[in-house]
Amino acid sequence: MKKYILITFLFFTSGYFAQDKVESVMTLSEYLGYVKNYHPIVKQANLVINKSEAKLLKARGAFDPKIEIDFDKKQFKDKEYYNKLNAAFKIPTYYGIEFKANFENNDGIYLNPENTVPTDGLYSAGISASLLNGLLINKRMASLKQAKLFLDQAKEDQQILVNEILYNASLSYFNWLKTYNEKVVYDEFLTNAKIRFKATKRAFIEGEKPAIDTTEAKITLNNRKLNLEKARIKLVKSSLELSNFLWLKDNTPVELQSNIIPNTNTVNNIDATFNIALFNNADFDINKHPKIKSLEFKIKNLNIDKKLKTNNLLPKLDVQYNFLTQNSNQLNSLNTQNYKAGMNFKIRLFLRKERGDLKLSKIKLQDKKFENEVAKVTIKNKVNAIQQELASYVLQNNLTVDIVRDYGTLLKAENRKFFLGESSLFLVNYREVKLIEAKLKAIDLESSFFKTKANLFKVAVISIAQ
């Protein structure tokens, strides 16, 4: 990791290139590692987890103990109408129960009699609970459960987002590699065209070839130059496209320098880079797929919501009981003779709002379950199709290799005959064009093969090393 970061940094330093233009290879693994660590969209994907952690912290805050102080005083025309102090310490619990300790001290000539307490104040300790609606599940409990599930879901969604950007980055690399290989092909055959043009021109001067042959050789040479220039421009464009994914640690975009070249042996390490070397369709567990796991967390969230909506059908029964004492230093002073108790009961007669909410919750839950089943089948079929496509590419590649080799053999034979005076320039050019076409098809096939490998990495959402 440190090695490729250092190498890449050096290669992207323009001052360094001004002194040394030696070509250096950037492998797919180095490139994707750089993208994964420094690309802004990857960093943005990481914020999904940070956001979910903040929501979880917020949900846990609903269970924080709290201190409440309520002070109210009225003074008018040198008379103290009332002076009321009420301090409480409350501890909410996971279920619909709350523990409470309270101190109350009130006085004044116009104090409401029910607020009258001993001279040193009145202490109380008690409990309040929701016995029906809100006991086993309430909004506070549901929010905490859902926040935990949102965090787990965010981790799966984050992996999907990261794989998406790595997939797009790899497509740019493969396009860069393809255009580089095409330029190499045109470079090679431009050299051949130059050699034949010089040989034909010399043969014409010596009277061995007609003038028309030099014209044909020149046309071929110019065509090779034209094709090379087109290939060069395509390479420049693909390099700039690749640069869209290259950033420094400080969020500074980087432009790929001209002496950085792709790894032409990518085929030997692409499986290791994408971590698909041991991928087996038969062992592929769809239930461990991040997309499916994310949907499962969504279903669990909707189940919690459905339970909450079901609970809202129950009537509301809130009760509280508090022991009273004027001596806080003696625990045995808390007894059932001095107490304060209360009860609050509410019920809706038709429950139309609650029944409507529950019905909508069930519909959402069923919709997400259907989506989950469809996603499982779709992913399985995509993976299976990609595996078959890759198997086909292996066969196509073997045939393409044979075709390129045979066209190369024909061109070599035609070249020998041409320099021995037994063939024409037209036949040599014809053989060469066919070989160029075969090589370009092989390059295009290889690029398609790489993209399909990347598609497997994307569809299966496979993790790669940092």
Coordinates of C-alpha atoms in Angstrom, one line a residue:
M1 CA 0.0 0.0 0.0
K2 CA 2.7 2.5 1.0
K3 CA 4.8 1.5 -1.9
Y4 CA 2.2 2.3 -4.6
I5 CA 1.1 5.5 -2.9
L6 CA 4.7 6.7 -2.9
I7 CA 5.3 5.6 -6.5
T8 CA 2.1 7.2 -7.7
F9 CA 2.9 10.5 -5.8
L10 CA 6.3 10.6 -7.4
F11 CA 4.9 9.9 -10.9
F12 CA 2.3 12.6 -10.6
T13 CA 4.8 15.3 -9.6
S14 CA 5.3 17.4 -12.7
G15 CA 8.7 18.6 -11.6
Y16 CA 9.9 15.0 -11.4
F17 CA 8.8 14.3 -15.0
A18 CA 10.5 17.4 -16.3
Q19 CA 13.8 15.7 -15.4
D20 CA 13.0 12.0 -16.2
K21 CA 10.5 10.6 -18.8
V22 CA 11.1 6.9 -18.1
E23 CA 8.0 4.9 -18.6
S24 CA 6.4 3.5 -15.4
V25 CA 3.6 1.0 -15.1
M26 CA 0.5 1.6 -13.0
T27 CA -1.2 -1.7 -12.3
L28 CA -4.9 -2.1 -11.8
S29 CA -4.4 -3.1 -8.2
E30 CA -2.4 0.1 -7.4
Y31 CA -4.9 2.2 -9.3
L32 CA -8.0 0.8 -7.5
G33 CA -6.3 1.0 -4.2
Y34 CA -5.6 4.7 -4.8
V35 CA -9.2 5.3 -5.8
K36 CA -10.6 3.4 -2.8
N37 CA -8.5 5.5 -0.4
Y38 CA -8.7 9.0 -1.8
H39 CA -11.6 9.4 -4.2
P40 CA -14.1 12.0 -2.8
I41 CA -17.2 9.8 -3.7
V42 CA -15.7 6.9 -1.7
K43 CA -15.2 9.3 1.2
Q44 CA -18.8 10.5 0.7
A45 CA -19.9 6.9 0.9
N46 CA -18.1 6.6 4.2
L47 CA -20.2 9.5 5.5
V48 CA -23.3 7.2 5.2
I49 CA -22.0 5.2 8.2
N50 CA -21.0 8.4 10.1
K51 CA -24.6 9.7 9.6
S52 CA -26.1 6.5 10.8
E53 CA -23.8 6.5 13.9
A54 CA -25.0 10.0 14.7
K55 CA -28.6 8.9 14.4
L56 CA -27.9 6.0 16.7
L57 CA -26.4 8.4 19.2
K58 CA -29.4 10.6 19.0
A59 CA -31.8 7.7 19.6
R60 CA -29.8 6.6 22.6
G61 CA -30.2 10.1 24.0
A62 CA -33.9 9.4 24.6
F63 CA -32.8 7.2 27.5
D64 CA -30.4 9.7 29.1
P65 CA -31.1 10.5 32.7
K66 CA -32.2 14.1 33.2
I67 CA -32.5 16.7 35.9
E68 CA -35.4 19.1 35.9
I69 CA -35.8 22.2 38.1
D70 CA -38.9 24.2 38.2
F71 CA -38.9 27.4 40.3
D72 CA -41.8 29.8 40.4
K73 CA -42.1 32.8 42.7
K74 CA -44.6 35.8 43.0
Q75 CA -43.9 38.9 45.2
F76 CA -46.3 41.8 45.2
K77 CA -46.7 44.8 47.6
D78 CA -44.3 43.4 50.1
K79 CA -46.2 40.1 50.2
E80 CA -44.8 36.8 49.1
Y81 CA -47.8 35.2 47.3
Y82 CA -45.9 32.0 46.7
N83 CA -42.5 30.5 46.3
K84 CA -42.4 27.1 44.6
L85 CA -39.4 24.8 44.0
N86 CA -39.7 21.5 42.3
A87 CA -36.5 19.5 41.5
A88 CA -36.6 16.0 39.9
F89 CA -34.1 13.4 38.7
K90 CA -35.6 11.0 36.1
I91 CA -34.2 7.8 34.7
P92 CA -36.0 6.5 31.6
T93 CA -35.6 2.7 30.9
Y94 CA -35.8 0.7 27.7
Y95 CA -39.4 -0.3 28.3
G96 CA -42.1 2.1 29.2
I97 CA -41.0 2.5 32.8
E98 CA -39.4 5.6 34.3
F99 CA -37.8 6.0 37.8
K100 CA -38.1 9.3 39.5
A101 CA -36.7 11.1 42.6
N102 CA -38.2 14.4 43.5
F103 CA -37.7 17.3 46.0
E104 CA -40.5 19.9 46.6
N105 CA -40.3 22.9 48.7
N106 CA -43.2 25.5 48.7
D107 CA -44.4 28.4 50.8
G108 CA -46.3 31.6 50.6
I109 CA -49.4 33.2 52.0
Y110 CA -51.5 32.5 48.9
L111 CA -50.0 29.0 48.2
N112 CA -52.5 26.5 46.9
P113 CA -53.2 24.1 49.8
E114 CA -52.4 21.0 47.7
N115 CA -48.9 22.4 47.3
T116 CA -48.3 22.7 51.1
V117 CA -45.3 20.7 52.2
P118 CA -43.3 20.4 55.5
T119 CA -41.0 23.3 56.4
D120 CA -37.8 21.4 55.2
G121 CA -39.5 20.3 52.0
L122 CA -40.9 17.0 50.8
Y123 CA -39.0 14.2 49.2
S124 CA -40.4 11.5 47.0
A125 CA -39.2 8.5 45.1
G126 CA -41.3 6.5 42.7
I127 CA -42.0 4.9 39.3
S128 CA -44.3 5.6 36.4
A129 CA -45.2 3.2 33.7
S130 CA -47.4 2.7 30.6
L131 CA -49.1 -0.6 31.2
L132 CA -50.9 -1.1 27.8
N133 CA -49.9 1.2 25.0
G134 CA -46.2 1.8 25.2
L135 CA -45.0 -1.0 27.6
L136 CA -43.5 -3.6 25.3
I137 CA -42.8 -1.1 22.5
N138 CA -43.1 2.6 22.2
K139 CA -41.7 5.3 19.9
R140 CA -38.5 5.7 22.0
M141 CA -37.8 2.0 21.9
A142 CA -38.6 1.7 18.2
S143 CA -36.3 4.6 17.3
L144 CA -33.4 3.0 19.1
K145 CA -34.0 -0.4 17.5
Q146 CA -34.3 1.2 14.1
A147 CA -31.2 3.3 14.5
K148 CA -29.2 0.2 15.2
L149 CA -30.6 -1.5 12.1
F150 CA -30.0 1.7 10.1
L151 CA -26.3 1.5 11.1
D152 CA -26.0 -2.1 10.0
Q153 CA -27.9 -1.3 6.7
A154 CA -25.6 1.7 6.1
K155 CA -22.5 -0.5 6.3
E156 CA -24.0 -2.7 3.5
D157 CA -25.0 0.3 1.4
Q158 CA -21.6 1.8 1.9
Q159 CA -20.0 -1.3 0.5
I160 CA -22.3 -1.2 -2.5
L161 CA -21.5 2.4 -3.2
V162 CA -17.7 1.8 -2.9
N163 CA -17.9 -1.1 -5.3
E164 CA -19.9 1.0 -7.7
I165 CA -17.2 3.7 -7.9
L166 CA -14.4 1.0 -8.1
Y167 CA -16.3 -0.6 -11.0
N168 CA -16.6 2.7 -12.9
A169 CA -12.9 3.4 -12.2
S170 CA -11.9 -0.1 -13.5
L171 CA -13.9 0.5 -16.7
S172 CA -11.8 3.7 -17.3
Y173 CA -8.6 1.7 -16.6
F174 CA -9.6 -1.0 -19.2
N175 CA -10.5 1.7 -21.7
W176 CA -7.1 3.3 -21.1
L177 CA -5.4 -0.1 -21.5
K178 CA -7.3 -0.8 -24.7
T179 CA -6.4 2.5 -26.3
Y180 CA -2.8 2.0 -25.2
N181 CA -2.6 -1.4 -26.8
E182 CA -4.2 -0.1 -30.0
K183 CA -1.5 2.7 -30.2
V184 CA 1.2 0.1 -29.7
V185 CA -0.2 -1.9 -32.7
Y186 CA -0.3 1.1 -34.9
D187 CA 3.2 2.1 -33.8
E188 CA 4.5 -1.3 -34.8
F189 CA 2.9 -1.3 -38.2
L190 CA 3.9 2.2 -38.9
T191 CA 7.5 1.0 -38.6
N192 CA 6.8 -1.8 -41.0
A193 CA 5.2 0.7 -43.5
K194 CA 8.3 3.0 -43.2
I195 CA 10.6 0.1 -44.0
R196 CA 8.6 -1.0 -47.0
F197 CA 8.3 2.5 -48.3
K198 CA 12.1 3.0 -48.2
A199 CA 12.7 -0.4 -49.8
T200 CA 10.1 0.2 -52.6
K201 CA 11.6 3.7 -53.2
R202 CA 15.1 2.2 -53.4
A203 CA 13.9 -0.5 -55.8
F204 CA 12.2 2.1 -58.0
I205 CA 15.4 4.1 -58.2
E206 CA 17.3 1.0 -59.1
G207 CA 14.7 0.2 -61.8
E208 CA 13.4 -2.9 -60.1
K209 CA 9.9 -1.6 -59.2
P210 CA 7.5 0.7 -61.1
A211 CA 6.7 4.2 -59.8
I212 CA 3.1 3.2 -58.9
D213 CA 4.5 0.9 -56.2
T214 CA 6.1 3.8 -54.4
T215 CA 2.7 5.6 -54.6
E216 CA 1.0 2.7 -53.0
A217 CA 3.7 2.4 -50.3
K218 CA 3.3 6.1 -49.6
I219 CA -0.4 5.8 -49.3
T220 CA -0.1 2.9 -46.9
L221 CA 2.5 4.8 -44.8
N222 CA 0.2 7.8 -44.6
N223 CA -2.7 5.6 -43.6
R224 CA -0.6 4.1 -40.8
K225 CA 0.4 7.6 -39.7
L226 CA -3.3 8.7 -39.7
N227 CA -4.4 5.6 -37.8
L228 CA -1.6 6.2 -35.2
E229 CA -2.7 9.8 -34.7
K230 CA -6.2 8.7 -34.2
A231 CA -5.1 6.1 -31.7
R232 CA -2.9 8.7 -29.9
I233 CA -5.9 11.0 -29.5
K234 CA -8.0 8.2 -28.1
L235 CA -5.3 7.4 -25.7
V236 CA -5.1 11.0 -24.5
K237 CA -8.9 11.1 -24.0
S238 CA -8.9 7.8 -22.1
S239 CA -6.0 9.1 -19.9
L240 CA -8.0 12.2 -19.0
E241 CA -11.0 10.0 -18.3
L242 CA -8.9 7.9 -16.0
S243 CA -7.6 11.1 -14.2
N244 CA -11.2 11.7 -13.1
F245 CA -10.7 9.0 -10.5
L246 CA -7.2 10.0 -9.3
W247 CA -7.1 12.3 -6.3
L248 CA -4.5 13.1 -3.6
K249 CA -5.1 12.8 0.1
D250 CA -5.9 16.5 0.4
N251 CA -8.7 16.2 -2.2
T252 CA -6.5 17.6 -5.0
P253 CA -7.3 16.2 -8.4
V254 CA -4.4 14.6 -10.3
E255 CA -3.7 14.5 -14.0
L256 CA -2.1 11.4 -15.3
Q257 CA 1.3 12.0 -16.8
S258 CA 2.2 10.8 -20.3
N259 CA 5.0 8.4 -19.2
I260 CA 2.6 6.4 -16.9
I261 CA 1.4 3.3 -18.8
P262 CA -1.1 0.6 -18.0
N263 CA -0.1 -3.0 -17.2
T264 CA -0.3 -5.0 -20.4
N265 CA -0.3 -8.2 -18.3
T266 CA -3.5 -7.3 -16.5
V267 CA -5.0 -10.6 -17.5
N268 CA -2.6 -12.4 -15.2
N269 CA -3.7 -10.6 -12.0
I270 CA -7.2 -9.3 -12.6
D271 CA -8.8 -12.1 -10.6
A272 CA -6.6 -11.5 -7.6
T273 CA -7.3 -7.7 -7.9
F274 CA -11.0 -8.2 -7.9
N275 CA -10.8 -11.0 -5.3
I276 CA -12.8 -13.3 -7.6
A277 CA -10.1 -16.0 -8.2
L278 CA -11.9 -18.4 -5.9
F279 CA -15.4 -17.3 -6.8
N280 CA -17.7 -20.2 -7.4
N281 CA -21.3 -19.8 -8.5
A282 CA -22.3 -23.0 -6.7
D283 CA -21.0 -21.7 -3.4
F284 CA -22.4 -18.2 -3.9
D285 CA -24.6 -17.4 -0.8
I286 CA -27.2 -14.9 -1.9
N287 CA -28.3 -14.2 1.7
K288 CA -24.8 -12.8 2.4
H289 CA -25.0 -10.4 -0.5
P290 CA -24.9 -6.7 0.7
K291 CA -28.0 -5.8 -1.3
I292 CA -30.0 -8.6 0.2
K293 CA -28.7 -7.9 3.7
S294 CA -29.6 -4.2 3.3
L295 CA -33.1 -5.2 2.2
E296 CA -33.3 -7.6 5.2
F297 CA -32.5 -4.7 7.5
K298 CA -35.1 -2.6 5.9
I299 CA -37.7 -5.4 6.4
K300 CA -36.7 -5.6 10.1
N301 CA -37.1 -1.9 10.4
L302 CA -40.6 -2.1 8.8
N303 CA -41.4 -5.0 11.2
I304 CA -40.6 -2.7 14.1
D305 CA -42.8 0.0 12.6
K306 CA -45.6 -2.5 12.2
K307 CA -45.3 -3.6 15.9
L308 CA -45.4 0.0 16.9
K309 CA -48.5 0.7 14.8
T310 CA -50.1 -2.5 16.3
N311 CA -49.3 -1.3 19.8
N312 CA -51.1 2.0 19.0
L313 CA -54.4 0.1 18.8
L314 CA -54.2 -0.5 22.6
P315 CA -55.8 1.9 25.0
K316 CA -53.4 4.2 26.9
L317 CA -53.0 3.4 30.6
D318 CA -50.3 5.4 32.4
V319 CA -49.9 4.9 36.2
Q320 CA -47.5 6.3 38.7
Y321 CA -46.7 5.7 42.3
N322 CA -44.4 7.8 44.6
F323 CA -43.3 7.3 48.2
L324 CA -43.3 10.5 50.2
T325 CA -41.1 11.5 53.1
Q326 CA -39.8 14.6 54.8
N327 CA -36.6 12.9 55.9
S328 CA -34.3 12.0 53.0
N329 CA -31.6 10.5 55.3
Q330 CA -33.7 7.6 56.5
L331 CA -34.7 5.1 53.9
N332 CA -37.1 3.3 56.3
S333 CA -39.2 6.5 56.3
L334 CA -40.4 5.5 52.9
N335 CA -43.6 3.5 53.5
T336 CA -47.0 2.8 51.9
Q337 CA -48.7 5.2 54.4
N338 CA -47.3 8.3 52.7
Y339 CA -47.7 8.2 49.0
K340 CA -48.8 10.0 45.9
A341 CA -50.4 7.9 43.1
G342 CA -52.2 8.5 39.8
M343 CA -53.7 6.9 36.8
N344 CA -54.5 8.2 33.3
F345 CA -56.6 6.2 30.9
K346 CA -57.4 7.0 27.2
I347 CA -59.0 5.1 24.4
R348 CA -60.1 6.1 20.9
L349 CA -63.5 4.7 20.0
F350 CA -63.1 4.0 16.2
L351 CA -59.3 3.8 15.9
R352 CA -59.5 4.8 12.2
K353 CA -56.2 6.7 12.2
E354 CA -54.4 3.8 14.0
R355 CA -55.9 1.1 11.8
G356 CA -55.0 3.1 8.7
D357 CA -51.4 3.5 9.9
L358 CA -51.2 -0.2 10.6
K359 CA -52.6 -1.1 7.2
L360 CA -50.1 1.2 5.4
S361 CA -47.3 -0.3 7.5
K362 CA -48.3 -3.8 6.4
I363 CA -48.4 -2.8 2.8
K364 CA -44.9 -1.3 3.0
L365 CA -43.6 -4.4 4.7
Q366 CA -45.1 -6.7 2.0
D367 CA -43.8 -4.5 -0.8
K368 CA -40.2 -4.7 0.6
K369 CA -40.5 -8.5 1.0
F370 CA -41.5 -8.8 -2.7
E371 CA -38.6 -6.5 -3.6
N372 CA -36.3 -8.8 -1.6
E373 CA -37.4 -11.9 -3.4
V374 CA -37.1 -10.3 -6.8
A375 CA -33.6 -9.0 -6.0
K376 CA -32.5 -12.5 -5.0
V377 CA -33.6 -14.0 -8.3
T378 CA -32.2 -11.1 -10.3
I379 CA -28.7 -11.2 -8.7
K380 CA -28.5 -15.0 -9.0
N381 CA -29.4 -14.8 -12.7
K382 CA -27.0 -12.0 -13.3
V383 CA -24.1 -13.9 -11.7
N384 CA -25.0 -17.0 -13.6
A385 CA -25.1 -15.1 -16.9
I386 CA -21.7 -13.4 -16.2
Q387 CA -20.1 -16.8 -15.4
Q388 CA -21.4 -18.2 -18.7
E389 CA -20.2 -15.1 -20.5
L390 CA -16.7 -15.4 -19.0
A391 CA -16.6 -19.1 -20.1
S392 CA -17.5 -18.0 -23.6
Y393 CA -14.8 -15.3 -23.6
V394 CA -12.1 -18.0 -22.8
L395 CA -13.2 -19.9 -25.9
Q396 CA -13.3 -16.8 -28.1
N397 CA -9.9 -15.7 -26.9
N398 CA -8.4 -19.1 -27.8
L399 CA -9.8 -18.8 -31.3
T400 CA -8.6 -15.1 -31.6
V401 CA -5.1 -16.1 -30.6
D402 CA -5.0 -18.7 -33.3
I403 CA -6.3 -16.2 -35.9
V404 CA -3.8 -13.6 -35.0
R405 CA -0.9 -16.1 -35.1
D406 CA -2.0 -17.5 -38.5
Y407 CA -2.4 -14.0 -40.0
G408 CA 1.0 -13.2 -38.6
T409 CA 2.4 -16.3 -40.3
L410 CA 0.8 -15.3 -43.6
L411 CA 2.2 -11.8 -43.4
K412 CA 5.7 -13.0 -42.7
A413 CA 5.5 -15.4 -45.7
E414 CA 4.2 -12.6 -47.9
N415 CA 6.9 -10.2 -46.8
R416 CA 9.6 -12.8 -47.7
K417 CA 8.1 -13.3 -51.1
F418 CA 7.8 -9.6 -51.6
F419 CA 11.5 -8.9 -50.9
L420 CA 12.4 -11.9 -53.1
G421 CA 10.3 -10.3 -55.9
E422 CA 7.7 -13.0 -55.9
S423 CA 4.8 -11.0 -54.5
S424 CA 3.3 -7.6 -54.9
L425 CA 3.0 -4.7 -52.4
F426 CA -0.8 -5.0 -52.7
L427 CA -0.8 -8.5 -51.3
V428 CA 1.6 -7.5 -48.5
N429 CA -0.7 -4.6 -47.5
Y430 CA -3.7 -6.8 -47.7
R431 CA -2.1 -9.4 -45.3
E432 CA -1.1 -6.6 -43.0
V433 CA -4.5 -5.0 -42.9
K434 CA -6.0 -8.4 -42.0
L435 CA -3.4 -8.9 -39.2
I436 CA -4.1 -5.4 -37.9
E437 CA -7.8 -6.1 -37.8
A438 CA -7.3 -9.4 -36.0
K439 CA -5.1 -7.7 -33.4
L440 CA -7.6 -4.9 -32.8
K441 CA -10.4 -7.5 -32.4
A442 CA -8.2 -9.4 -29.9
I443 CA -7.6 -6.2 -28.0
D444 CA -11.4 -5.4 -28.0
L445 CA -12.2 -8.9 -26.9
E446 CA -9.7 -8.7 -24.1
S447 CA -11.2 -5.4 -23.0
S448 CA -14.7 -6.9 -23.0
F449 CA -13.4 -9.8 -21.0
F450 CA -12.0 -7.5 -18.4
K451 CA -15.2 -5.5 -18.2
T452 CA -17.2 -8.7 -17.6
K453 CA -14.8 -9.6 -14.8
A454 CA -15.4 -6.1 -13.3
N455 CA -19.2 -6.7 -13.7
L456 CA -19.0 -9.9 -11.7
F457 CA -17.1 -7.9 -9.0
K458 CA -19.9 -5.3 -9.1
V459 CA -22.9 -7.6 -9.2
A460 CA -21.6 -9.9 -6.5
V461 CA -20.4 -6.9 -4.5
I462 CA -17.1 -8.5 -3.6
S463 CA -14.7 -6.7 -1.2
I464 CA -11.1 -6.0 -2.2
A465 CA -8.1 -5.4 0.1
Q466 CA -7.1 -1.8 0.9

